Amino acid sequence: MELTEFFRYGFLQRALIAGSFIAILCSTLGVFLVLRRFSLIGDGLAHATFGSVALALLLRMSPLYVSIPIVMLCSLGILKLTERARIYGDAAIGVVSSLGIAGGVMLSSMAGGFNIDLFSYLFGSILSISEAEVYISIGLSIFVLLLIIFYYNELLSITLDEDSAKASGIKTESINTMFVLLTAVTVVLSMKVVGIMLISALLIFPAVTALQIARSFKAVMLTASLSAMASVVSGIVLSFSLDLPTGATIVLINFVFFLTGLTYRRIVKA
Amino acid sequence: MPIDVLTVEDLSFRYNSSDVLSGISFSIKKGDYIGLVGPNGSGKTTLVKVILGLLKPYIGRITLFGDDIAAFSRWDKIGYLPQHIAAMNPRFPATVGEVVAMGLLSKKQFPKHMNRSDLAEVDRILDLLDMKKLKNTPVGELSGGQQQRVLVARAIVNNPEFLIVDEPTDALDPEMRDRFFDIMQTLNKEKKVAIVIVTHDTGNIGRYTSKLLYVDKKIVFYGSFEDFCTSREITQFFGEFAQHVICHRHNQNPNCPPGDHGTD
């Protein structure tokens, strides 16, 4: 198939546009998550997304609209559990994560068992993304990216040392709240791209790949964004050409990028 | 009458219903250079965190430059040098320049983006500390002494009027330690920066500071070394030998005229 012919398909154009925006979004946020050792929040919120998607399907509503507020609430739940209930972040993520799965299974059971729709959200179906979903993905991605750009130095300062950030007058609690809410929105947007089961890969892989190569924070952000975008675009093209599952292809390409970064680092260090 | 840099009134802090600090009252004036000392677990770092608003006291009142800490907004007047930050981890990608620039955030309005004059300020402070050529090096790749200088640069890049330094010299060799204290001395003498240095190195602190704040859950002593060295209560608390060692080191302080202090 000619490349120009390939890009003539509307569903492929939509997938590539939405996927690219979400890739940049995930990788940018992922750098902060990985460096703050909070990377598994993506997994926890993804499991909460599973519950919210099951609820949406039960109510016959759009999973995107139902999931965003529910997963935002779950992200706040993780933050408050960590801050107030004196439990570690990973345990708080575990609590919300298992509740999400349990809720999803319960709701699916009430709806008469798992169906094809829920399966597509579990493993991603970016090739079936609708025009409305593309616009929402682009709009929310731009909104979240603008917030990250405006609060870049505050986020970096908190990532370096939260106490020093607070002692320099940064409202760390507000920034942390905003940060987990942005993560929640990002996780929900990503479910179409790689699926609920693989969302954390899109958050973690580009960041850890970039950390192998780049030597400054800005370079890490840029490398992670490029790596994520390249993985999503090549993953969509490759999966369509070879009839492979898109989400899994994107994750495996990310793994190849990571191995390349790791090898590069070893060669440079040697 | 000049406003005190810091006042602490009847401060208590509790953790799990037990007192970590109780009945703490003292004040710090412009140009004070104070050694905050005490044994392990005496509440030194807790006191620093309460002063900086990182922990809320159980009771008590704190003012910074005359404002209650809850309403205090001039964080650009404060410099804080913690023991350790994430950037010291070899895997953390931030460069020296990026870390030092974070010290300028307190004086910036939203959006807190850096401009050319900020970057020039970072260059100036790195130059002052002989670190300009390391500007683009990841902090995690530096030696312990160099990392400490990065933290010093970050703490003073904003030209603070009150500097709080937590256990600054633990990772430093004697030469680097002396260099660190030279920088502190210059800031204190030439710019009248009020400095609090937290340390458990009771023996050496007298060589550098002019006042001693000894905390062991409450204030055991707060005052000048002259008073410390002649106090009979302190002799009873520390023992004559320990008091002698501290005061002997203080007499080696080049800023204190010899023979001024009683016990040596």
Short mmCIF file of C-alpha atoms in Angstrom, two decimals:
data_model
loop_
_atom_site.label_atom_id
_atom_site.label_comp_id
_atom_site.label_asym_id
_atom_site.label_seq_id
_atom_site.Cartn_x
_atom_site.Cartn_y
_atom_site.Cartn_z
CA MET A 1 0.00 0.00 0.00
CA GLU A 2 1.30 3.49 -0.92
CA LEU A 3 1.97 5.78 2.02
CA THR A 4 -0.23 8.54 0.61
CA GLU A 5 -3.07 6.06 0.15
CA PHE A 6 -2.50 4.86 3.68
CA PHE A 7 -3.03 8.31 5.16
CA ARG A 8 -6.18 8.85 3.11
CA TYR A 9 -8.16 6.70 5.53
CA GLY A 10 -10.13 8.99 7.85
CA PHE A 11 -9.94 6.63 10.81
CA LEU A 12 -6.15 6.45 10.45
CA GLN A 13 -5.85 10.23 10.30
CA ARG A 14 -7.97 10.52 13.43
CA ALA A 15 -5.94 7.86 15.22
CA LEU A 16 -2.63 9.50 14.31
CA ILE A 17 -3.71 13.00 15.31
CA ALA A 18 -5.31 12.02 18.63
CA GLY A 19 -2.56 9.49 19.38
CA SER A 20 0.20 12.06 18.83
CA PHE A 21 -1.38 14.59 21.17
CA ILE A 22 -1.98 11.97 23.86
CA ALA A 23 1.57 10.63 23.45
CA ILE A 24 3.09 14.05 24.11
CA LEU A 25 0.75 14.53 27.05
CA CYS A 26 1.53 11.15 28.64
CA SER A 27 5.27 11.45 28.21
CA THR A 28 5.46 14.99 29.61
CA LEU A 29 3.46 14.09 32.68
CA GLY A 30 5.25 10.74 32.93
CA VAL A 31 8.65 12.38 33.47
CA PHE A 32 7.36 14.06 36.63
CA LEU A 33 5.60 10.87 37.76
CA VAL A 34 8.68 8.68 37.30
CA LEU A 35 11.05 11.11 39.02
CA ARG A 36 8.65 11.53 41.95
CA ARG A 37 8.41 7.73 42.20
CA PHE A 38 4.69 7.99 41.60
CA SER A 39 4.67 6.19 38.26
CA LEU A 40 2.28 3.44 39.30
CA ILE A 41 -0.48 5.99 39.87
CA GLY A 42 -1.16 5.48 36.16
CA ASP A 43 -1.85 1.81 36.81
CA GLY A 44 -4.08 2.56 39.79
CA LEU A 45 -6.09 5.19 37.94
CA ALA A 46 -6.34 2.91 34.92
CA HIS A 47 -7.99 0.29 37.11
CA ALA A 48 -10.34 2.97 38.42
CA THR A 49 -11.05 3.80 34.76
CA PHE A 50 -12.06 0.16 34.27
CA GLY A 51 -14.75 0.58 36.93
CA SER A 52 -15.94 3.86 35.45
CA VAL A 53 -16.10 2.44 31.90
CA ALA A 54 -18.19 -0.48 33.20
CA LEU A 55 -20.51 2.06 34.84
CA ALA A 56 -20.76 4.08 31.64
CA LEU A 57 -21.57 0.99 29.58
CA LEU A 58 -24.18 -0.03 32.14
CA LEU A 59 -25.77 3.42 31.94
CA ARG A 60 -25.35 3.45 28.13
CA MET A 61 -23.35 6.68 28.30
CA SER A 62 -20.05 7.72 26.73
CA PRO A 63 -17.20 6.21 28.79
CA LEU A 64 -15.09 9.35 28.29
CA TYR A 65 -17.66 11.65 29.93
CA VAL A 66 -18.34 9.27 32.82
CA SER A 67 -14.71 8.32 33.40
CA ILE A 68 -13.14 11.79 33.58
CA PRO A 69 -14.97 12.99 36.73
CA ILE A 70 -14.84 9.56 38.44
CA VAL A 71 -11.12 9.05 37.81
CA MET A 72 -10.41 12.65 38.90
CA LEU A 73 -12.15 11.85 42.19
CA CYS A 74 -10.09 8.66 42.51
CA SER A 75 -6.86 10.62 41.95
CA LEU A 76 -7.84 13.00 44.73
CA GLY A 77 -8.61 9.95 46.87
CA ILE A 78 -5.07 8.64 46.36
CA LEU A 79 -3.59 12.04 47.21
CA LYS A 80 -5.67 12.49 50.36
CA LEU A 81 -5.02 8.93 51.52
CA THR A 82 -1.30 9.59 51.19
CA GLU A 83 -1.44 12.98 52.93
CA ARG A 84 -4.02 12.40 55.64
CA ALA A 85 -4.36 8.68 56.34
CA ARG A 86 -0.62 8.24 56.83
CA ILE A 87 -0.28 5.43 54.34
CA TYR A 88 2.42 5.21 51.69
CA GLY A 89 1.67 6.30 48.14
CA ASP A 90 1.93 2.79 46.67
CA ALA A 91 -0.53 1.43 49.25
CA ALA A 92 -2.97 4.28 48.52
CA ILE A 93 -2.70 3.46 44.81
CA GLY A 94 -3.34 -0.21 45.66
CA VAL A 95 -6.49 0.66 47.60
CA VAL A 96 -8.00 2.74 44.77
CA SER A 97 -6.80 0.29 42.13
CA SER A 98 -8.43 -2.77 43.69
CA LEU A 99 -11.63 -0.82 44.35
CA GLY A 100 -11.74 0.15 40.67
CA ILE A 101 -11.32 -3.43 39.49
CA ALA A 102 -13.85 -4.76 42.01
CA GLY A 103 -16.36 -2.09 40.99
CA GLY A 104 -15.82 -2.83 37.30
CA VAL A 105 -16.27 -6.57 37.73
CA MET A 106 -19.40 -6.03 39.85
CA LEU A 107 -20.95 -3.64 37.32
CA SER A 108 -20.06 -5.90 34.37
CA SER A 109 -21.66 -8.78 36.16
CA MET A 110 -24.81 -6.71 36.77
CA ALA A 111 -24.84 -5.82 33.06
CA GLY A 112 -24.79 -9.51 32.16
CA GLY A 113 -21.08 -10.16 31.82
CA PHE A 114 -18.21 -8.72 29.84
CA ASN A 115 -18.96 -7.58 26.34
CA ILE A 116 -16.97 -6.54 23.32
CA ASP A 117 -17.15 -2.83 24.25
CA LEU A 118 -15.46 -3.32 27.59
CA PHE A 119 -12.82 -5.50 25.93
CA SER A 120 -11.98 -2.71 23.48
CA TYR A 121 -11.39 -0.31 26.37
CA LEU A 122 -9.24 -2.83 28.19
CA PHE A 123 -6.83 -3.25 25.29
CA GLY A 124 -7.33 -0.03 23.33
CA SER A 125 -9.04 0.72 20.05
CA ILE A 126 -7.57 3.92 18.73
CA LEU A 127 -8.43 2.98 15.16
CA SER A 128 -12.11 3.24 16.11
CA ILE A 129 -11.77 6.69 17.70
CA SER A 130 -14.65 8.98 16.71
CA GLU A 131 -14.36 12.53 15.42
CA ALA A 132 -15.86 13.90 18.64
CA GLU A 133 -13.38 11.93 20.71
CA VAL A 134 -10.52 13.31 18.61
CA TYR A 135 -11.64 16.88 19.30
CA ILE A 136 -12.01 16.16 23.02
CA SER A 137 -8.59 14.50 23.10
CA ILE A 138 -6.93 17.41 21.30
CA GLY A 139 -8.73 20.03 23.42
CA LEU A 140 -7.94 18.36 26.74
CA SER A 141 -4.38 17.56 25.69
CA ILE A 142 -3.72 21.21 24.81
CA PHE A 143 -5.34 22.33 28.08
CA VAL A 144 -3.22 19.93 30.18
CA LEU A 145 -0.03 20.74 28.24
CA LEU A 146 -0.60 24.48 28.73
CA LEU A 147 -0.98 23.94 32.48
CA ILE A 148 2.26 21.94 32.51
CA ILE A 149 4.03 24.72 30.57
CA PHE A 150 2.69 27.45 32.90
CA TYR A 151 3.58 25.48 36.05
CA TYR A 152 6.75 23.86 34.68
CA ASN A 153 9.14 25.47 37.18
CA GLU A 154 6.84 24.81 40.15
CA LEU A 155 6.54 21.15 39.11
CA LEU A 156 10.30 20.88 38.63
CA SER A 157 10.98 22.51 41.98
CA ILE A 158 8.59 20.12 43.79
CA THR A 159 10.15 17.17 41.94
CA LEU A 160 13.62 18.27 43.08
CA ASP A 161 12.66 18.77 46.71
CA GLU A 162 9.15 19.39 48.01
CA ASP A 163 10.29 21.00 51.29
CA SER A 164 12.52 23.53 49.55
CA ALA A 165 9.73 24.26 47.07
CA LYS A 166 7.34 24.97 49.93
CA ALA A 167 9.96 27.09 51.68
CA SER A 168 10.23 29.21 48.54
CA GLY A 169 6.52 30.02 48.71
CA ILE A 170 5.23 27.51 46.18
CA LYS A 171 1.74 26.27 47.07
CA THR A 172 2.80 22.65 46.94
CA GLU A 173 -0.55 21.22 48.05
CA SER A 174 -2.42 23.04 45.27
CA ILE A 175 0.18 22.05 42.67
CA ASN A 176 0.07 18.42 43.83
CA THR A 177 -3.73 18.44 43.58
CA MET A 178 -3.58 19.91 40.10
CA PHE A 179 -0.93 17.37 39.15
CA VAL A 180 -2.96 14.30 40.14
CA LEU A 181 -6.06 15.73 38.44
CA LEU A 182 -4.07 16.21 35.23
CA THR A 183 -2.83 12.64 35.57
CA ALA A 184 -6.43 11.43 35.90
CA VAL A 185 -7.51 13.25 32.73
CA THR A 186 -4.45 11.92 30.89
CA VAL A 187 -5.14 8.32 31.94
CA VAL A 188 -8.74 8.52 30.74
CA LEU A 189 -7.70 10.04 27.41
CA SER A 190 -5.07 7.32 26.96
CA MET A 191 -7.46 4.40 27.36
CA LYS A 192 -8.46 4.63 23.70
CA VAL A 193 -4.83 4.58 22.56
CA VAL A 194 -3.28 1.67 24.41
CA GLY A 195 -6.14 0.42 26.57
CA ILE A 196 -6.71 0.41 30.31
CA MET A 197 -4.28 -2.48 30.86
CA LEU A 198 -1.38 -0.72 29.16
CA ILE A 199 -1.85 2.95 30.05
CA SER A 200 0.97 3.04 32.57
CA ALA A 201 3.36 1.93 29.81
CA LEU A 202 2.67 5.14 27.89
CA LEU A 203 3.35 7.14 31.04
CA ILE A 204 6.49 5.28 32.13
CA PHE A 205 8.33 4.01 29.02
CA PRO A 206 9.02 7.35 27.27
CA ALA A 207 10.27 8.85 30.55
CA VAL A 208 12.61 5.97 31.42
CA THR A 209 13.87 5.87 27.81
CA ALA A 210 14.63 9.60 27.89
CA LEU A 211 16.36 9.24 31.26
CA GLN A 212 18.86 6.88 29.63
CA ILE A 213 19.84 9.44 27.02
CA ALA A 214 19.22 13.04 28.07
CA ARG A 215 21.39 14.98 30.51
CA SER A 216 19.11 17.85 31.53
CA PHE A 217 15.50 18.07 32.66
CA LYS A 218 14.37 19.95 29.55
CA ALA A 219 16.17 17.43 27.33
CA VAL A 220 14.42 14.58 29.16
CA MET A 221 11.02 16.19 28.53
CA LEU A 222 11.80 16.71 24.83
CA THR A 223 13.28 13.23 24.31
CA ALA A 224 10.35 11.59 26.13
CA SER A 225 7.85 13.48 23.96
CA LEU A 226 9.62 12.55 20.72
CA SER A 227 9.98 8.93 21.78
CA ALA A 228 6.31 8.68 22.77
CA MET A 229 5.11 10.30 19.57
CA ALA A 230 7.33 8.08 17.43
CA SER A 231 6.11 4.97 19.24
CA VAL A 232 2.43 5.86 18.85
CA VAL A 233 2.69 6.86 15.18
CA SER A 234 4.82 3.84 14.21
CA GLY A 235 2.66 1.59 16.40
CA ILE A 236 -0.53 2.66 14.63
CA VAL A 237 1.02 2.32 11.15
CA LEU A 238 2.67 -1.02 11.92
CA SER A 239 -0.35 -2.55 13.62
CA PHE A 240 -2.63 -1.54 10.75
CA SER A 241 -0.21 -2.83 8.11
CA LEU A 242 0.48 -6.14 9.86
CA ASP A 243 -2.96 -6.58 11.43
CA LEU A 244 -1.64 -6.50 15.00
CA PRO A 245 -3.31 -5.14 18.14
CA THR A 246 -2.46 -1.42 18.21
CA GLY A 247 -2.06 -0.92 21.98
CA ALA A 248 0.27 -3.86 22.40
CA THR A 249 2.30 -2.83 19.32
CA ILE A 250 2.80 0.67 20.75
CA VAL A 251 3.97 -0.75 24.08
CA LEU A 252 6.40 -3.18 22.43
CA ILE A 253 7.85 -0.38 20.27
CA ASN A 254 8.33 1.62 23.46
CA PHE A 255 10.19 -1.33 24.92
CA VAL A 256 12.48 -1.44 21.86
CA PHE A 257 13.15 2.31 22.28
CA PHE A 258 13.95 1.73 25.92
CA LEU A 259 16.41 -1.06 25.10
CA THR A 260 18.01 1.20 22.49
CA GLY A 261 18.37 3.98 25.07
CA LEU A 262 19.82 1.56 27.58
CA THR A 263 22.36 0.27 25.05
CA TYR A 264 23.27 3.83 24.04
CA ARG A 265 23.90 4.75 27.65
CA ARG A 266 26.09 1.70 28.19
CA ILE A 267 28.11 2.46 25.06
CA VAL A 268 28.54 6.14 25.98
CA LYS A 269 29.53 5.27 29.56
CA ALA A 270 31.97 2.55 28.48
CA MET B 1 13.38 49.79 66.01
CA PRO B 2 14.26 47.14 63.39
CA ILE B 3 11.84 44.24 62.96
CA ASP B 4 13.11 40.87 64.13
CA VAL B 5 13.89 38.45 61.34
CA LEU B 6 12.22 35.65 63.29
CA THR B 7 10.27 35.42 66.51
CA VAL B 8 9.12 32.16 68.03
CA GLU B 9 6.73 32.41 70.96
CA ASP B 10 5.86 29.52 73.26
CA LEU B 11 6.05 26.98 70.45
CA SER B 12 5.20 23.33 70.99
CA PHE B 13 5.10 20.56 68.44
CA ARG B 14 3.62 17.12 69.01
CA TYR B 15 3.96 13.91 67.08
CA ASN B 16 1.72 10.97 67.98
CA SER B 17 0.69 12.76 71.20
CA SER B 18 4.25 13.09 72.49
CA ASP B 19 6.07 16.41 72.71
CA VAL B 20 8.89 16.81 70.23
CA LEU B 21 9.31 20.48 71.12
CA SER B 22 7.79 22.41 74.00
CA GLY B 23 7.85 25.98 75.28
CA ILE B 24 10.26 27.23 72.63
CA SER B 25 10.65 31.02 72.56
CA PHE B 26 13.45 33.00 70.96
CA SER B 27 14.06 35.67 68.38
CA ILE B 28 16.62 36.29 65.67
CA LYS B 29 17.77 39.70 64.54
CA LYS B 30 19.36 40.94 61.33
CA GLY B 31 23.02 39.92 61.22
CA ASP B 32 22.71 37.15 63.84
CA TYR B 33 24.78 34.05 63.12
CA ILE B 34 23.40 31.20 65.16
CA GLY B 35 24.47 27.62 65.65
CA LEU B 36 21.40 25.46 66.33
CA VAL B 37 22.77 22.42 68.11
CA GLY B 38 21.49 19.49 70.11
CA PRO B 39 21.81 15.71 70.29
CA ASN B 40 20.18 13.34 67.77
CA GLY B 41 16.38 13.39 68.12
CA SER B 42 16.42 16.68 70.02
CA GLY B 43 14.01 18.34 67.57
CA LYS B 44 16.46 20.57 65.64
CA THR B 45 15.19 19.67 62.17
CA THR B 46 11.58 19.71 63.41
CA LEU B 47 12.15 23.25 64.69
CA VAL B 48 13.53 24.30 61.30
CA LYS B 49 10.55 22.75 59.51
CA VAL B 50 8.10 24.53 61.82
CA ILE B 51 9.93 27.84 61.29
CA LEU B 52 9.69 27.37 57.52
CA GLY B 53 5.99 26.48 57.69
CA LEU B 54 6.58 22.90 56.55
CA LEU B 55 5.06 21.58 59.79
CA LYS B 56 2.28 23.16 61.81
CA PRO B 57 2.95 23.73 65.52
CA TYR B 58 0.63 22.31 68.16
CA ILE B 59 0.61 25.69 69.86
CA GLY B 60 2.69 28.81 69.60
CA ARG B 61 3.26 31.69 67.24
CA ILE B 62 5.92 32.31 64.63
CA THR B 63 6.56 35.55 62.82
CA LEU B 64 8.94 36.09 59.93
CA PHE B 65 9.97 39.72 59.32
CA GLY B 66 7.05 40.82 61.50
CA ASP B 67 4.35 38.81 59.71
CA ASP B 68 2.61 35.78 61.15
CA ILE B 69 3.86 32.75 59.27
CA ALA B 70 0.32 31.94 58.05
CA ALA B 71 0.20 35.32 56.29
CA PHE B 72 3.88 35.52 55.34
CA SER B 73 4.40 35.94 51.62
CA ARG B 74 7.93 37.35 51.21
CA TRP B 75 9.58 33.97 50.77
CA ASP B 76 12.19 35.63 48.58
CA LYS B 77 13.74 36.86 51.84
CA ILE B 78 14.33 33.30 52.99
CA GLY B 79 17.03 30.92 51.83
CA TYR B 80 16.89 27.26 52.80
CA LEU B 81 19.66 24.74 52.37
CA PRO B 82 18.38 21.22 53.10
CA GLN B 83 20.56 18.22 53.82
CA HIS B 84 19.61 16.39 50.65
CA ILE B 85 17.48 16.78 47.53
CA ALA B 86 16.35 14.33 44.85
CA ALA B 87 18.69 15.90 42.27
CA MET B 88 21.65 14.46 44.17
CA ASN B 89 20.53 11.04 43.00
CA PRO B 90 22.76 9.98 40.08
CA ARG B 91 19.66 9.08 38.07
CA PHE B 92 18.10 12.54 38.37
CA PRO B 93 18.59 14.50 35.14
CA ALA B 94 18.63 18.12 36.39
CA THR B 95 21.72 20.17 35.59
CA VAL B 96 23.53 22.49 38.00
CA GLY B 97 22.04 25.50 36.22
CA GLU B 98 18.50 24.11 36.41
CA VAL B 99 18.78 23.36 40.14
CA VAL B 100 20.29 26.74 41.04
CA ALA B 101 17.60 28.57 39.02
CA MET B 102 14.95 27.05 41.30
CA GLY B 103 16.26 29.34 44.04
CA LEU B 104 14.88 32.31 42.09
CA LEU B 105 11.27 31.07 42.00
CA SER B 106 10.29 32.72 45.29
CA LYS B 107 10.57 36.21 43.83
CA LYS B 108 8.79 35.46 40.58
CA GLN B 109 5.13 36.06 39.76
CA PHE B 110 2.96 33.60 37.82
CA PRO B 111 3.93 32.22 35.37
CA LYS B 112 7.27 31.63 37.05
CA HIS B 113 9.32 31.45 33.89
CA MET B 114 13.00 32.37 33.81
CA ASN B 115 14.17 35.36 31.77
CA ARG B 116 17.64 36.49 30.70
CA SER B 117 18.36 38.43 33.86
CA ASP B 118 17.50 35.34 35.93
CA LEU B 119 19.92 33.25 33.90
CA ALA B 120 22.55 35.97 34.31
CA GLU B 121 21.96 35.82 38.07
CA VAL B 122 22.49 32.04 38.01
CA ASP B 123 25.74 32.58 36.08
CA ARG B 124 26.87 35.20 38.60
CA ILE B 125 26.36 32.96 41.61
CA LEU B 126 27.98 29.97 39.88
CA ASP B 127 30.94 32.17 39.04
CA LEU B 128 31.16 33.26 42.68
CA LEU B 129 31.31 29.65 43.78
CA ASP B 130 33.74 28.57 41.02
CA MET B 131 31.10 26.36 39.39
CA LYS B 132 30.36 28.11 36.11
CA LYS B 133 31.97 25.40 34.00
CA LEU B 134 29.71 22.82 35.67
CA LYS B 135 26.51 24.68 34.74
CA ASN B 136 25.34 22.04 32.24
CA THR B 137 26.51 19.02 34.22
CA PRO B 138 23.83 16.83 35.87
CA VAL B 139 23.99 17.39 39.63
CA GLY B 140 23.94 13.63 40.25
CA GLU B 141 27.32 13.31 38.52
CA LEU B 142 29.07 15.72 40.92
CA SER B 143 31.04 14.89 44.05
CA GLY B 144 29.46 15.40 47.49
CA GLY B 145 31.32 18.67 48.00
CA GLN B 146 30.29 20.03 44.60
CA GLN B 147 26.66 19.04 45.22
CA GLN B 148 26.79 20.91 48.52
CA ARG B 149 28.02 24.01 46.69
CA VAL B 150 25.12 23.68 44.24
CA LEU B 151 22.70 23.72 47.18
CA VAL B 152 24.50 26.74 48.64
CA ALA B 153 24.20 28.48 45.27
CA ARG B 154 20.48 27.68 45.11
CA ALA B 155 19.94 28.95 48.67
CA ILE B 156 21.74 32.28 48.15
CA VAL B 157 21.03 33.08 44.49
CA ASN B 158 17.99 35.05 45.62
CA ASN B 159 20.07 37.23 47.99
CA PRO B 160 18.10 36.13 51.08
CA GLU B 161 18.04 38.11 54.30
CA PHE B 162 17.55 34.99 56.42
CA LEU B 163 19.33 31.76 55.63
CA ILE B 164 18.57 28.41 57.26
CA VAL B 165 21.10 25.68 56.70
CA ASP B 166 20.43 22.10 57.82
CA GLU B 167 23.45 19.87 58.61
CA PRO B 168 25.51 21.44 55.84
CA THR B 169 28.95 19.96 56.30
CA ASP B 170 28.36 16.26 56.94
CA ALA B 171 29.49 15.20 53.45
CA LEU B 172 32.36 17.64 53.23
CA ASP B 173 36.05 17.17 53.84
CA PRO B 174 37.73 19.68 56.20
CA GLU B 175 38.93 21.91 53.35
CA MET B 176 35.47 22.11 51.78
CA ARG B 177 33.91 22.62 55.20
CA ASP B 178 36.16 25.64 55.85
CA ARG B 179 35.30 26.99 52.42
CA PHE B 180 31.60 26.59 53.13
CA PHE B 181 31.92 28.50 56.40
CA ASP B 182 33.94 31.22 54.66
CA ILE B 183 30.98 31.79 52.33
CA MET B 184 28.59 31.92 55.28
CA GLN B 185 30.91 34.33 57.11
CA THR B 186 31.03 36.65 54.10
CA LEU B 187 27.24 36.67 53.77
CA ASN B 188 26.83 37.36 57.46
CA LYS B 189 29.49 40.05 57.82
CA GLU B 190 29.15 41.86 54.49
CA LYS B 191 25.44 41.52 53.75
CA LYS B 192 24.18 41.15 57.32
CA VAL B 193 22.30 37.99 56.42
CA ALA B 194 20.85 36.32 59.52
CA ILE B 195 22.01 32.71 59.46
CA VAL B 196 20.92 29.62 61.39
CA ILE B 197 23.14 26.60 60.96
CA VAL B 198 21.74 23.31 62.24
CA THR B 199 24.38 20.83 63.28
CA HIS B 200 25.12 18.13 65.81
CA ASP B 201 28.79 19.07 65.59
CA THR B 202 28.70 20.93 68.91
CA GLY B 203 32.47 21.00 69.12
CA ASN B 204 33.09 22.85 65.88
CA ILE B 205 30.14 25.20 65.65
CA GLY B 206 31.77 27.68 68.03
CA ARG B 207 34.53 28.26 65.50
CA TYR B 208 32.11 29.93 63.14
CA THR B 209 28.96 31.31 64.76
CA SER B 210 28.41 34.11 67.23
CA LYS B 211 25.41 32.70 69.12
CA LEU B 212 24.39 29.27 70.25
CA LEU B 213 20.85 27.87 70.41
CA TYR B 214 21.00 24.55 72.22
CA VAL B 215 17.77 22.55 71.89
CA ASP B 216 16.86 19.28 73.50
CA LYS B 217 13.07 19.24 73.06
CA LYS B 218 13.13 22.60 74.83
CA ILE B 219 15.67 25.41 74.80
CA VAL B 220 18.59 24.50 77.04
CA PHE B 221 20.58 27.59 76.16
CA TYR B 222 20.23 30.57 73.85
CA GLY B 223 22.72 33.37 73.86
CA SER B 224 26.22 34.46 73.06
CA PHE B 225 29.24 32.23 73.46
CA GLU B 226 30.48 34.59 76.14
CA ASP B 227 27.42 33.77 78.25
CA PHE B 228 27.63 30.10 77.32
CA CYS B 229 31.23 29.84 78.41
CA THR B 230 30.70 31.51 81.77
CA SER B 231 27.36 29.93 82.67
CA ARG B 232 27.44 27.62 85.70
CA GLU B 233 24.14 26.05 84.60
CA ILE B 234 25.74 25.05 81.32
CA THR B 235 28.69 23.56 83.17
CA GLN B 236 26.25 21.43 85.14
CA PHE B 237 24.33 20.45 81.99
CA PHE B 238 27.23 19.69 79.67
CA GLY B 239 30.04 18.97 82.07
CA GLU B 240 33.11 21.12 82.35
CA PHE B 241 35.07 19.30 79.65
CA ALA B 242 32.42 19.62 76.92
CA GLN B 243 31.89 23.27 77.75
CA HIS B 244 35.63 23.83 77.61
CA VAL B 245 35.94 22.16 74.19
CA ILE B 246 33.15 24.26 72.69
CA CYS B 247 34.52 27.48 74.14
CA HIS B 248 38.09 26.66 73.13
CA ARG B 249 36.97 26.20 69.51
CA HIS B 250 35.02 29.44 69.68
CA ASN B 251 38.20 31.24 70.74
CA GLN B 252 39.76 30.01 67.49
CA ASN B 253 37.01 31.87 65.58
CA PRO B 254 38.93 34.57 63.67
CA ASN B 255 36.01 36.94 64.16
CA CYS B 256 36.20 36.76 67.94
CA PRO B 257 39.01 38.70 69.59
CA PRO B 258 41.19 36.38 71.70
CA GLY B 259 40.74 36.44 75.43
CA ASP B 260 37.14 37.67 75.21
CA HIS B 261 35.64 34.46 76.47
CA GLY B 262 35.97 33.36 79.99
CA THR B 263 36.92 29.74 80.25
CA ASP B 264 39.90 29.32 78.01
#
